[in-house]
Amino acid sequence: MQDSVCQQCGGCVFRTLEEEQYRKNKITDFQKTIALIKNSVPEFDAPVFIKDGLRRRADMAFQYVKKELKLGFNEARSHTLVNITTCPMLDSELVNILPRLRLLLEELCSQPVTVKTKKKKSEAVYIREGSVQLLQADNGMDILLNLPVEPSLQHRLAVADFVNAETKVCRLSWKVGGNKPETVAEKMPPELRIAGFIIEIPQGVFLQASKAAETAMIEKVLEYIGNTKGKIADLFCGLGTFTFPLSKLADSNIIAADSSASSLSGLQKALNRNQIHNVQVINRNLFKYPFDAADLKGVKALVLDPPRAGAHTQCREIANLIPADKPQKIVFVSCNPKTFVYDAEELINAGYIFERVTLIDQFVYSRHQELIALFTYNPKPEKGA
């Protein structure tokens, strides 16, 4: 039964393949994508394949129709919700919470919410759909509900009872519409340990899908950075996945920039808590206002970790720098190799050598690919030299 559900779900489209065949196909597809980049022959480092059953976060949808709750993921290439009771991708703690989470959602959906109509009359409405973000932090579980209407006092009491009863749940929050998340019940702040530092996790911030992938990516970024000393910029830094390890490098000063206020707030709080003094945090929309010559003055190495859209504007700004101002190393972390092709060509045309690249496969049996690449600056010799 579960096999048929897996085939319907849009997350594991290649689960029917043998693991060895799946990995061969993924490597072949990855190499074909990288081959699209002109004027480059990088060294392919050993790919990183994350094991099944290690995903620490999941975004799930729910619907309540005719007193029946559906909780799961969308069908492949469809908005049809596939009801699941387990999932081979997920960490066992996330799987174990699903039955009790279902009961909570059923209770929330059965309780009415009183709202005011345009005619200022009271009307009872019910929650009939929404989504759930689950995150297995290092010290317990964090749950964020996305709801269409403001819940009632009865909903708050139900959530409090749920969190108090679940020993492995740290916090449950909800977000209504476009509003900021509100903590409803919390026993302790969810935390991560990165590079030996403890970081509290704000609600809904982006994290790598698994702890194993996060660890492997940090190791590869540090390997590519090598013994670089001095000023290092971590752009699209998020909560600081790479910022914290970079801060431990000898004789380093780190600039961490992102546009997510919640991520940067969590990052700054963790820097203060851990008494890290060599990191400067900058709130910047890097798509609209990329780091320019003044921002990059003296930067020896650059870590780029943009979202799926890539870092086109930032790469063009780097390309326009005079040779003396160009960072000597760029470590590019990409969750979309197709947009990476465009960015890589921009850097190569600006005099960078695309030296090495590593395939990161943390979304097991999916089409999704990620990579970490190393570019080094190699200025063209002057004519007549």
Short mmCIF file of N, CA and C in Angstrom, two decimals, residues 185-306:
data_model
loop_
_atom_site.label_atom_id
_atom_site.label_comp_id
_atom_site.label_asym_id
_atom_site.label_seq_id
_atom_site.Cartn_x
_atom_site.Cartn_y
_atom_site.Cartn_z
N ALA A 185 2.71 27.77 21.99
CA ALA A 185 3.17 26.99 23.15
C ALA A 185 4.63 26.62 22.94
N GLU A 186 5.43 26.82 23.97
CA GLU A 186 6.87 26.54 23.86
C GLU A 186 7.40 26.04 25.19
N LYS A 187 8.04 24.87 25.15
CA LYS A 187 8.70 24.35 26.35
C LYS A 187 10.15 24.82 26.41
N MET A 188 10.76 24.93 25.23
CA MET A 188 12.13 25.41 25.12
C MET A 188 12.35 25.85 23.68
N PRO A 189 13.27 26.77 23.41
CA PRO A 189 13.53 27.17 22.03
C PRO A 189 14.20 26.03 21.25
N PRO A 190 13.73 25.73 20.04
CA PRO A 190 14.42 24.74 19.21
C PRO A 190 15.83 25.24 18.89
N GLU A 191 16.79 24.32 18.90
CA GLU A 191 18.19 24.72 18.71
C GLU A 191 18.90 23.83 17.70
N LEU A 192 19.92 24.41 17.08
CA LEU A 192 20.86 23.67 16.24
C LEU A 192 22.25 23.83 16.83
N ARG A 193 23.09 22.84 16.56
CA ARG A 193 24.51 22.97 16.88
C ARG A 193 25.27 23.00 15.56
N ILE A 194 25.94 24.11 15.30
CA ILE A 194 26.73 24.26 14.08
C ILE A 194 28.13 24.68 14.49
N ALA A 195 29.12 23.91 14.08
CA ALA A 195 30.53 24.20 14.37
C ALA A 195 30.77 24.36 15.87
N GLY A 196 29.99 23.63 16.67
CA GLY A 196 30.15 23.67 18.11
C GLY A 196 29.39 24.78 18.80
N PHE A 197 28.68 25.62 18.03
CA PHE A 197 27.91 26.72 18.59
C PHE A 197 26.43 26.34 18.66
N ILE A 198 25.73 26.87 19.67
CA ILE A 198 24.30 26.63 19.80
C ILE A 198 23.55 27.82 19.20
N ILE A 199 22.62 27.53 18.28
CA ILE A 199 21.85 28.56 17.60
C ILE A 199 20.37 28.29 17.79
N GLU A 200 19.64 29.26 18.35
CA GLU A 200 18.20 29.14 18.46
C GLU A 200 17.57 29.37 17.09
N ILE A 201 16.52 28.60 16.78
CA ILE A 201 15.92 28.64 15.45
C ILE A 201 14.65 29.47 15.46
N PRO A 202 14.61 30.59 14.73
CA PRO A 202 13.34 31.33 14.58
C PRO A 202 12.34 30.50 13.77
N GLN A 203 11.06 30.81 13.91
CA GLN A 203 10.03 30.06 13.20
C GLN A 203 10.15 30.24 11.69
N GLY A 204 10.08 29.13 10.97
CA GLY A 204 9.95 29.16 9.52
C GLY A 204 11.19 29.52 8.74
N VAL A 205 12.37 29.59 9.37
CA VAL A 205 13.57 29.95 8.61
C VAL A 205 14.05 28.77 7.78
N PHE A 206 14.81 29.08 6.72
CA PHE A 206 15.32 28.02 5.85
C PHE A 206 16.50 27.31 6.51
N LEU A 207 16.46 25.97 6.43
CA LEU A 207 17.58 25.14 6.86
C LEU A 207 17.78 24.04 5.83
N GLN A 208 18.97 23.49 5.76
CA GLN A 208 19.19 22.35 4.87
C GLN A 208 18.28 21.20 5.29
N ALA A 209 17.92 20.37 4.31
CA ALA A 209 16.89 19.36 4.53
C ALA A 209 17.30 18.30 5.54
N SER A 210 18.59 18.07 5.69
CA SER A 210 19.02 17.06 6.66
C SER A 210 20.28 17.52 7.37
N LYS A 211 20.48 17.03 8.56
CA LYS A 211 21.68 17.34 9.32
C LYS A 211 22.91 16.79 8.61
N ALA A 212 22.77 15.60 8.02
CA ALA A 212 23.89 14.99 7.32
C ALA A 212 24.33 15.84 6.13
N ALA A 213 23.36 16.37 5.39
CA ALA A 213 23.68 17.22 4.25
C ALA A 213 24.34 18.51 4.72
N GLU A 214 23.80 19.09 5.78
CA GLU A 214 24.37 20.32 6.32
C GLU A 214 25.84 20.11 6.69
N THR A 215 26.12 19.02 7.38
CA THR A 215 27.50 18.72 7.79
C THR A 215 28.41 18.53 6.59
N ALA A 216 27.94 17.77 5.58
CA ALA A 216 28.75 17.51 4.38
C ALA A 216 29.01 18.80 3.61
N MET A 217 28.02 19.68 3.54
CA MET A 217 28.17 20.92 2.80
C MET A 217 29.13 21.86 3.51
N ILE A 218 29.06 21.92 4.83
CA ILE A 218 30.01 22.74 5.59
C ILE A 218 31.44 22.25 5.35
N GLU A 219 31.63 20.95 5.40
CA GLU A 219 32.97 20.39 5.19
C GLU A 219 33.50 20.73 3.80
N LYS A 220 32.63 20.67 2.80
CA LYS A 220 33.08 20.96 1.43
C LYS A 220 33.37 22.44 1.25
N VAL A 221 32.55 23.31 1.82
CA VAL A 221 32.81 24.75 1.73
C VAL A 221 34.15 25.09 2.38
N LEU A 222 34.41 24.53 3.55
CA LEU A 222 35.68 24.80 4.23
C LEU A 222 36.86 24.22 3.44
N GLU A 223 36.65 23.08 2.82
CA GLU A 223 37.71 22.49 1.99
C GLU A 223 38.05 23.42 0.83
N TYR A 224 37.04 23.96 0.18
CA TYR A 224 37.27 24.85 -0.95
C TYR A 224 37.83 26.20 -0.52
N ILE A 225 37.43 26.69 0.63
CA ILE A 225 37.99 27.94 1.15
C ILE A 225 39.47 27.77 1.47
N GLY A 226 39.84 26.58 1.94
CA GLY A 226 41.24 26.27 2.22
C GLY A 226 41.81 27.12 3.34
N ASN A 227 43.02 27.58 3.15
CA ASN A 227 43.71 28.35 4.21
C ASN A 227 43.58 29.86 4.00
N THR A 228 42.52 30.28 3.31
CA THR A 228 42.28 31.70 3.09
C THR A 228 42.20 32.44 4.42
N LYS A 229 42.87 33.55 4.51
CA LYS A 229 42.84 34.38 5.70
C LYS A 229 42.36 35.77 5.35
N GLY A 230 41.88 36.49 6.35
CA GLY A 230 41.43 37.85 6.11
C GLY A 230 39.92 37.94 6.01
N LYS A 231 39.46 38.82 5.14
CA LYS A 231 38.04 39.12 5.05
C LYS A 231 37.34 38.14 4.11
N ILE A 232 36.27 37.51 4.60
CA ILE A 232 35.47 36.56 3.84
C ILE A 232 34.01 37.01 3.91
N ALA A 233 33.34 37.07 2.76
CA ALA A 233 31.93 37.46 2.72
C ALA A 233 31.06 36.24 2.50
N ASP A 234 30.03 36.09 3.32
CA ASP A 234 29.06 35.00 3.22
C ASP A 234 27.73 35.62 2.80
N LEU A 235 27.43 35.55 1.50
CA LEU A 235 26.24 36.22 0.96
C LEU A 235 25.09 35.23 0.82
N PHE A 236 23.88 35.69 1.11
CA PHE A 236 22.70 34.82 1.26
C PHE A 236 22.96 33.86 2.42
N CYS A 237 23.38 34.41 3.54
CA CYS A 237 23.90 33.61 4.65
C CYS A 237 22.81 32.89 5.45
N GLY A 238 21.54 33.38 5.39
CA GLY A 238 20.49 32.76 6.17
C GLY A 238 20.79 32.82 7.66
N LEU A 239 20.55 31.71 8.34
CA LEU A 239 20.76 31.63 9.78
C LEU A 239 22.24 31.49 10.15
N GLY A 240 23.10 31.28 9.14
CA GLY A 240 24.53 31.21 9.41
C GLY A 240 25.14 29.82 9.29
N THR A 241 24.56 28.99 8.43
CA THR A 241 25.08 27.63 8.26
C THR A 241 26.57 27.62 7.97
N PHE A 242 27.02 28.56 7.13
CA PHE A 242 28.45 28.65 6.81
C PHE A 242 29.15 29.75 7.60
N THR A 243 28.40 30.72 8.07
CA THR A 243 28.99 31.83 8.80
C THR A 243 29.73 31.34 10.05
N PHE A 244 29.09 30.48 10.82
CA PHE A 244 29.70 30.02 12.07
C PHE A 244 30.99 29.22 11.84
N PRO A 245 31.00 28.25 10.92
CA PRO A 245 32.27 27.56 10.66
C PRO A 245 33.35 28.50 10.13
N LEU A 246 32.96 29.44 9.26
CA LEU A 246 33.95 30.37 8.71
C LEU A 246 34.54 31.25 9.81
N SER A 247 33.72 31.58 10.81
CA SER A 247 34.20 32.46 11.89
C SER A 247 35.32 31.82 12.71
N LYS A 248 35.46 30.50 12.62
CA LYS A 248 36.48 29.81 13.40
C LYS A 248 37.82 29.72 12.67
N LEU A 249 37.84 30.16 11.39
CA LEU A 249 39.10 30.14 10.65
C LEU A 249 40.07 31.14 11.24
N ALA A 250 41.34 30.78 11.23
CA ALA A 250 42.36 31.65 11.81
C ALA A 250 42.44 32.98 11.06
N ASP A 251 42.56 34.07 11.81
CA ASP A 251 42.76 35.41 11.24
C ASP A 251 41.69 35.77 10.22
N SER A 252 40.43 35.44 10.53
CA SER A 252 39.35 35.71 9.59
C SER A 252 38.40 36.77 10.14
N ASN A 253 37.83 37.54 9.23
CA ASN A 253 36.75 38.48 9.54
C ASN A 253 35.64 38.22 8.54
N ILE A 254 34.45 37.95 9.04
CA ILE A 254 33.35 37.49 8.20
C ILE A 254 32.30 38.58 8.06
N ILE A 255 31.84 38.77 6.82
CA ILE A 255 30.69 39.62 6.55
C ILE A 255 29.55 38.70 6.15
N ALA A 256 28.45 38.72 6.90
CA ALA A 256 27.31 37.85 6.62
C ALA A 256 26.13 38.72 6.19
N ALA A 257 25.59 38.46 5.00
CA ALA A 257 24.52 39.30 4.47
C ALA A 257 23.35 38.45 3.98
N ASP A 258 22.14 38.96 4.23
CA ASP A 258 20.92 38.31 3.79
C ASP A 258 19.79 39.33 3.91
N SER A 259 18.63 38.99 3.33
CA SER A 259 17.48 39.89 3.42
C SER A 259 16.41 39.41 4.39
N SER A 260 16.58 38.21 4.95
CA SER A 260 15.59 37.66 5.87
C SER A 260 15.81 38.21 7.28
N ALA A 261 14.89 39.06 7.72
CA ALA A 261 15.03 39.67 9.05
C ALA A 261 15.02 38.63 10.15
N SER A 262 14.17 37.62 10.02
CA SER A 262 14.09 36.60 11.08
C SER A 262 15.37 35.78 11.15
N SER A 263 15.92 35.42 9.98
CA SER A 263 17.17 34.67 9.97
C SER A 263 18.31 35.47 10.57
N LEU A 264 18.40 36.74 10.18
CA LEU A 264 19.50 37.58 10.68
C LEU A 264 19.35 37.86 12.17
N SER A 265 18.10 37.97 12.63
CA SER A 265 17.89 38.15 14.06
C SER A 265 18.39 36.93 14.83
N GLY A 266 18.07 35.73 14.32
CA GLY A 266 18.56 34.51 14.96
C GLY A 266 20.07 34.40 14.90
N LEU A 267 20.64 34.82 13.77
CA LEU A 267 22.09 34.80 13.60
C LEU A 267 22.77 35.74 14.59
N GLN A 268 22.28 36.98 14.68
CA GLN A 268 22.90 37.95 15.58
C GLN A 268 22.76 37.52 17.04
N LYS A 269 21.61 36.97 17.38
CA LYS A 269 21.41 36.49 18.75
C LYS A 269 22.40 35.40 19.10
N ALA A 270 22.64 34.49 18.15
CA ALA A 270 23.59 33.40 18.39
C ALA A 270 25.02 33.91 18.46
N LEU A 271 25.36 34.91 17.64
CA LEU A 271 26.70 35.51 17.70
C LEU A 271 26.94 36.13 19.07
N ASN A 272 25.92 36.83 19.57
CA ASN A 272 26.05 37.46 20.89
C ASN A 272 26.15 36.41 21.99
N ARG A 273 25.31 35.39 21.89
CA ARG A 273 25.27 34.34 22.91
C ARG A 273 26.60 33.60 22.99
N ASN A 274 27.20 33.37 21.82
CA ASN A 274 28.45 32.61 21.76
C ASN A 274 29.69 33.51 21.79
N GLN A 275 29.47 34.82 21.95
CA GLN A 275 30.56 35.78 22.04
C GLN A 275 31.51 35.68 20.84
N ILE A 276 30.91 35.68 19.65
CA ILE A 276 31.68 35.67 18.41
C ILE A 276 31.81 37.12 17.94
N HIS A 277 33.03 37.62 17.84
CA HIS A 277 33.24 39.04 17.61
C HIS A 277 33.79 39.37 16.22
N ASN A 278 34.04 38.36 15.39
CA ASN A 278 34.64 38.63 14.08
C ASN A 278 33.64 38.49 12.93
N VAL A 279 32.35 38.68 13.23
CA VAL A 279 31.31 38.59 12.21
C VAL A 279 30.50 39.88 12.19
N GLN A 280 30.37 40.47 11.01
CA GLN A 280 29.52 41.64 10.81
C GLN A 280 28.28 41.20 10.05
N VAL A 281 27.10 41.52 10.57
CA VAL A 281 25.83 41.11 9.96
C VAL A 281 25.23 42.30 9.21
N ILE A 282 24.83 42.07 7.96
CA ILE A 282 24.25 43.12 7.12
C ILE A 282 22.92 42.65 6.55
N ASN A 283 21.87 43.45 6.75
CA ASN A 283 20.56 43.16 6.15
C ASN A 283 20.52 43.82 4.78
N ARG A 284 20.49 43.01 3.73
CA ARG A 284 20.58 43.54 2.37
C ARG A 284 19.82 42.64 1.40
N ASN A 285 19.01 43.25 0.55
CA ASN A 285 18.40 42.52 -0.56
C ASN A 285 19.44 42.43 -1.66
N LEU A 286 20.08 41.28 -1.76
CA LEU A 286 21.20 41.13 -2.68
C LEU A 286 20.77 41.02 -4.14
N PHE A 287 19.48 40.83 -4.38
CA PHE A 287 18.98 40.86 -5.75
C PHE A 287 18.88 42.30 -6.26
N LYS A 288 18.45 43.19 -5.40
CA LYS A 288 18.32 44.59 -5.78
C LYS A 288 19.61 45.39 -5.53
N TYR A 289 20.27 45.06 -4.44
CA TYR A 289 21.45 45.83 -4.03
C TYR A 289 22.61 44.88 -3.76
N PRO A 290 23.20 44.33 -4.80
CA PRO A 290 24.32 43.40 -4.60
C PRO A 290 25.53 44.10 -4.00
N PHE A 291 26.41 43.30 -3.42
CA PHE A 291 27.67 43.87 -2.92
C PHE A 291 28.45 44.44 -4.10
N ASP A 292 28.90 45.70 -3.94
CA ASP A 292 29.63 46.36 -5.01
C ASP A 292 31.11 46.48 -4.63
N ALA A 293 31.83 47.31 -5.37
CA ALA A 293 33.28 47.43 -5.15
C ALA A 293 33.60 47.87 -3.73
N ALA A 294 32.79 48.80 -3.20
CA ALA A 294 33.05 49.28 -1.84
C ALA A 294 32.80 48.18 -0.81
N ASP A 295 31.72 47.41 -1.01
CA ASP A 295 31.39 46.33 -0.07
C ASP A 295 32.43 45.21 -0.11
N LEU A 296 32.98 44.96 -1.30
CA LEU A 296 33.89 43.83 -1.50
C LEU A 296 35.36 44.23 -1.36
N LYS A 297 35.60 45.47 -0.99
CA LYS A 297 36.98 45.93 -0.84
C LYS A 297 37.72 45.09 0.19
N GLY A 298 38.79 44.46 -0.24
CA GLY A 298 39.60 43.66 0.67
C GLY A 298 39.09 42.26 0.93
N VAL A 299 37.97 41.87 0.31
CA VAL A 299 37.43 40.52 0.51
C VAL A 299 38.28 39.51 -0.25
N LYS A 300 38.81 38.55 0.46
CA LYS A 300 39.69 37.54 -0.15
C LYS A 300 38.91 36.37 -0.74
N ALA A 301 37.80 36.02 -0.08
CA ALA A 301 37.00 34.88 -0.55
C ALA A 301 35.53 35.19 -0.34
N LEU A 302 34.73 34.59 -1.18
CA LEU A 302 33.29 34.86 -1.18
C LEU A 302 32.55 33.53 -1.17
N VAL A 303 31.56 33.40 -0.29
CA VAL A 303 30.67 32.24 -0.30
C VAL A 303 29.31 32.74 -0.76
N LEU A 304 28.78 32.14 -1.82
CA LEU A 304 27.46 32.48 -2.35
C LEU A 304 26.54 31.29 -2.18
N ASP A 305 25.40 31.51 -1.55
CA ASP A 305 24.42 30.44 -1.35
C ASP A 305 23.02 30.98 -1.65
N PRO A 306 22.76 31.33 -2.91
CA PRO A 306 21.48 31.96 -3.25
C PRO A 306 20.34 30.96 -3.32
#
